[in-house]
Coordinates of C-alpha atoms and ligand atoms in Angstrom, one line a residue:
M1 CA 66.1 41.6 18.1
T2 CA 65.3 41.3 14.4
P3 CA 64.9 44.6 12.6
I4 CA 61.3 46.0 12.6
L5 CA 59.4 48.3 10.4
F6 CA 56.6 50.2 12.6
V7 CA 54.1 51.5 10.7
T8 CA 51.6 54.0 12.7
D9 CA 48.7 56.4 12.1
L10 CA 49.2 59.7 14.3
D11 CA 45.8 60.8 15.5
H12 CA 44.5 59.3 18.6
T13 CA 46.8 56.7 17.6
L14 CA 50.5 57.7 18.5
V15 CA 49.1 61.3 19.2
G16 CA 47.7 61.8 22.3
D17 CA 49.1 61.1 24.9
D18 CA 52.5 62.6 25.0
F19 CA 53.9 60.9 28.2
A20 CA 53.5 57.7 26.6
H21 CA 54.8 58.7 23.1
E22 CA 57.7 60.1 24.6
Q23 CA 58.2 56.5 26.5
L24 CA 57.7 54.8 23.3
N25 CA 60.1 57.3 21.5
E26 CA 62.7 55.6 23.1
W27 CA 61.9 52.5 22.0
L28 CA 61.5 53.4 18.3
L29 CA 64.7 55.4 18.2
E30 CA 66.2 51.5 19.5
A31 CA 64.7 49.4 16.8
R32 CA 65.5 52.3 14.8
S33 CA 69.4 51.6 15.8
I34 CA 69.1 48.0 14.9
G35 CA 68.3 48.5 11.7
G36 CA 64.4 49.2 12.1
K37 CA 62.1 51.6 10.3
V38 CA 59.6 53.8 11.2
V39 CA 57.1 55.4 9.4
Y40 CA 54.2 57.2 10.0
S41 CA 51.0 57.0 7.9
T42 CA 48.0 59.5 8.3
G43 CA 45.2 60.9 6.4
R44 CA 46.6 64.6 6.3
S45 CA 48.2 65.9 4.0
R46 CA 51.9 66.8 4.7
I47 CA 51.4 70.4 5.2
R48 CA 48.7 69.1 8.2
Y49 CA 51.4 66.5 9.0
Q50 CA 54.4 69.4 9.4
E51 CA 51.1 71.5 11.6
L52 CA 50.8 68.6 13.7
A53 CA 55.2 68.0 14.0
L54 CA 55.0 71.4 15.5
E55 CA 52.4 70.5 18.5
A56 CA 52.9 67.0 18.8
P57 CA 56.6 65.0 20.2
L58 CA 56.8 63.6 16.6
F59 CA 60.7 63.0 15.5
D60 CA 61.3 62.7 11.2
P61 CA 59.9 59.2 10.2
D62 CA 61.9 57.4 8.0
L63 CA 58.9 57.6 5.3
L64 CA 55.9 59.6 5.7
I65 CA 52.4 57.8 4.3
A66 CA 50.0 61.1 4.0
S67 CA 46.6 62.0 2.7
V68 CA 45.4 58.2 3.1
G69 CA 48.5 56.7 1.0
T70 CA 48.3 58.8 -1.6
A71 CA 51.2 59.9 -0.9
I72 CA 54.3 58.8 0.1
Y73 CA 57.7 60.9 1.1
S74 CA 60.4 59.9 1.6
S75 CA 61.8 63.6 2.5
L76 CA 59.8 65.7 4.0
D77 CA 60.5 68.2 2.1
G78 CA 60.5 66.6 -1.5
A79 CA 57.9 65.6 -4.0
P80 CA 55.8 62.6 -3.0
D81 CA 56.8 58.9 -5.1
P82 CA 56.4 59.5 -8.7
E83 CA 56.2 55.6 -9.0
W84 CA 53.3 55.6 -6.7
Q85 CA 51.5 58.4 -8.0
K86 CA 51.8 56.4 -11.2
K87 CA 49.9 53.8 -10.0
L88 CA 47.2 55.6 -8.1
T89 CA 46.1 57.2 -11.8
A90 CA 44.3 53.6 -13.1
G91 CA 40.6 54.3 -13.6
W92 CA 40.7 58.0 -11.6
D93 CA 38.9 60.6 -13.2
R94 CA 38.9 63.4 -10.1
D95 CA 36.3 65.6 -12.5
R96 CA 33.6 63.1 -13.1
V97 CA 34.2 62.4 -9.2
M98 CA 33.7 65.9 -7.9
A99 CA 30.8 66.4 -10.5
I100 CA 28.5 63.4 -8.9
T101 CA 29.3 64.5 -5.4
A102 CA 28.1 67.8 -6.3
H103 CA 24.7 66.0 -6.8
F104 CA 24.6 65.9 -2.6
A105 CA 24.0 68.5 -0.1
D106 CA 25.3 66.6 3.0
L107 CA 28.9 66.3 1.6
V108 CA 30.8 69.6 2.9
L109 CA 34.0 70.1 1.3
Q110 CA 37.0 69.8 3.9
P111 CA 39.5 72.6 3.4
E112 CA 41.6 73.0 0.7
T113 CA 45.1 71.7 1.8
E114 CA 43.2 68.3 2.7
Q115 CA 42.1 68.1 -1.5
S116 CA 44.6 66.8 -4.2
A117 CA 44.7 65.0 -6.8
F118 CA 44.1 61.3 -5.8
K119 CA 42.2 62.7 -2.8
V120 CA 38.7 64.3 -2.6
S121 CA 37.6 64.6 1.3
F122 CA 34.4 66.0 3.0
L123 CA 32.9 66.4 6.5
L124 CA 29.8 64.4 6.4
T125 CA 27.4 63.7 10.0
E126 CA 26.7 60.3 10.6
E127 CA 23.1 60.7 10.5
A128 CA 23.3 62.2 6.8
A129 CA 26.0 58.8 5.7
I130 CA 23.9 55.8 6.7
E131 CA 21.9 56.6 3.2
L132 CA 24.3 58.9 1.3
L133 CA 27.0 56.5 1.5
P134 CA 25.3 53.8 -0.4
Q135 CA 23.5 56.1 -2.8
L136 CA 27.1 57.9 -3.7
D137 CA 28.5 54.3 -3.8
H138 CA 25.4 53.3 -6.6
L139 CA 25.9 56.3 -8.6
L140 CA 29.7 56.6 -8.7
K141 CA 29.3 52.6 -10.3
Q142 CA 26.2 53.6 -12.5
Q143 CA 28.7 55.8 -14.2
G144 CA 31.6 53.8 -14.6
L145 CA 33.8 55.3 -11.7
D146 CA 35.5 52.6 -9.6
V147 CA 36.3 54.7 -6.6
Q148 CA 36.9 53.8 -3.2
L149 CA 34.8 55.7 -0.1
I150 CA 36.6 55.6 2.8
Y151 CA 34.5 57.1 6.3
S152 CA 36.1 57.6 9.2
S153 CA 35.0 58.8 12.9
G154 CA 31.6 59.3 11.8
R155 CA 33.2 62.8 10.6
D156 CA 35.3 61.9 7.5
L157 CA 34.7 60.8 4.3
D158 CA 37.8 60.3 1.7
L159 CA 37.1 59.7 -2.3
L160 CA 40.1 58.0 -3.7
P161 CA 41.6 55.8 -6.1
R162 CA 40.8 52.0 -6.4
Y163 CA 44.1 51.2 -6.1
A164 CA 45.3 54.1 -3.0
N165 CA 44.8 53.6 1.0
K166 CA 46.9 53.0 4.2
G167 CA 47.3 49.2 3.3
S168 CA 48.2 49.4 -0.4
A169 CA 50.6 52.1 0.6
L170 CA 52.4 49.8 3.2
T171 CA 52.6 46.7 1.0
F172 CA 54.7 49.5 -1.5
V173 CA 56.8 50.7 1.2
R174 CA 57.1 47.5 3.0
Q175 CA 58.5 45.4 -0.4
T176 CA 61.2 48.6 -1.0
L177 CA 61.9 48.5 2.2
G178 CA 62.4 44.7 2.2
F179 CA 60.8 43.9 5.5
P180 CA 58.4 40.8 5.9
P181 CA 55.1 40.7 6.7
E182 CA 55.9 39.4 10.4
N183 CA 58.6 41.9 11.1
T184 CA 56.0 44.7 10.8
I185 CA 53.9 46.6 13.3
V186 CA 50.9 48.3 12.4
C187 CA 48.9 51.1 14.9
G188 CA 45.4 52.7 14.4
D189 CA 42.4 53.3 15.8
S190 CA 39.7 54.8 12.5
G191 CA 38.1 53.8 9.6
N192 CA 40.9 54.7 7.6
D193 CA 43.5 52.4 9.2
I194 CA 41.0 49.1 8.5
A195 CA 42.8 48.9 5.2
L196 CA 46.3 48.6 7.4
F197 CA 44.9 45.9 9.0
A198 CA 43.5 43.9 6.2
A199 CA 47.1 44.2 4.7
G200 CA 48.1 41.0 5.1
S201 CA 49.2 38.8 8.3
E202 CA 51.4 41.9 9.6
L203 CA 51.0 42.1 13.5
G204 CA 48.2 45.4 14.9
I205 CA 48.0 47.1 17.6
I206 CA 44.6 48.9 17.7
V207 CA 44.4 50.9 20.2
G208 CA 41.7 50.9 23.4
N209 CA 40.3 54.5 22.1
A210 CA 39.4 53.0 18.6
Q211 CA 36.7 54.4 16.3
P212 CA 33.3 52.0 16.6
E213 CA 34.0 51.4 12.9
L214 CA 36.9 49.5 13.6
L215 CA 35.9 48.2 16.5
S216 CA 33.9 46.3 14.1
W217 CA 36.2 45.2 11.8
H218 CA 38.0 44.2 13.8
R219 CA 35.4 41.6 16.0
D220 CA 34.6 40.4 12.2
H221 CA 38.0 39.6 11.2
P222 CA 39.1 38.1 14.5
T223 CA 42.8 37.1 14.0
P224 CA 45.7 36.4 16.6
N225 CA 47.6 39.2 14.4
H226 CA 45.9 41.8 15.4
Y227 CA 45.6 42.5 19.2
L228 CA 43.1 45.4 20.6
A229 CA 44.7 47.7 23.4
K230 CA 43.0 48.7 26.7
S231 CA 45.2 51.5 26.8
H232 CA 44.7 54.6 24.8
C233 CA 46.9 56.4 22.5
A234 CA 50.6 55.7 22.8
A235 CA 50.3 53.7 25.8
G236 CA 47.8 51.2 23.7
I237 CA 50.8 51.0 21.1
L238 CA 53.2 50.5 24.3
E239 CA 50.8 47.5 25.4
G240 CA 50.8 45.8 22.6
L241 CA 54.1 45.7 22.4
Q242 CA 54.2 43.8 25.5
Y243 CA 51.7 41.6 24.1
F244 CA 53.4 40.5 21.3
G245 CA 56.6 40.2 23.0
F246 CA 58.8 42.9 22.1
R247 CA 59.7 45.1 25.1
Ligands
LIG1 C1 42.6 63.7 8.2 C2 42.8 64.4 6.9 C3 41.7 64.2 6.3 C4 40.7 62.6 6.1 C5 41.0 62.0 7.2 C6 40.3 60.7 7.2 O1 41.9 64.4 9.1 O2 42.9 65.3 7.4 O3 41.2 64.8 4.8 O4 39.5 62.8 5.3 O5 42.2 62.2 8.0 O6 41.0 59.9 6.4
LIG2 MG1 43.8 58.1 13.9

């Protein structure tokens, strides 16, 4: 078997079905023993990742991509990759972004742990999002701010530098670790994972419990590289690995 780079979202993708997760862990550890790498790519900050790691059967990954692609950790207690941090500064003015979002009463700031130098995150209802997102996008552009708006699960709105998302972080990590896209598998369930699937020709597994925004993106971008599983969470990943002939 060729060494595989395995990049997966956590909440509602790898995490959510402990029995299937533990079964998948066996496959992942075996893949790692022959040169594969396991990378977790989560919307959570590192602190909230560590909370999850206490509850779920997660082993330490080779790399952690945290905060929706805005921080890459090669060690769970070290500093984020400085080369990556540097790339994110281009065109990003956090204070001005904050000032503009203050005009919208429907935007409710997420907890302090989920705010960082390169990520501003809010809670936003699905009903309010319909009108608010185009207005906010327009206002940011009008002010000359090149910001990415990522809305996930009908609840979470992330404002990120143009260059940062789970997809660009995946490409950076894949190239750093030296894996070609065809030996890379990505897995996800929601809006912030769209960038993982859109990054290039990597193989992708969308779990059966995926959110509407990812399902509709998948319908609009059909490719034999992506598999939509019937099973949920880790069981869906196991199903996808079987579909692609990895197990
Ligand atoms: C995680 C993060 C949150 C983010 C969401 C969607 O839940 O904690 O800050 O908004 O993922 O990316
Ligand atoms: Mg998720």
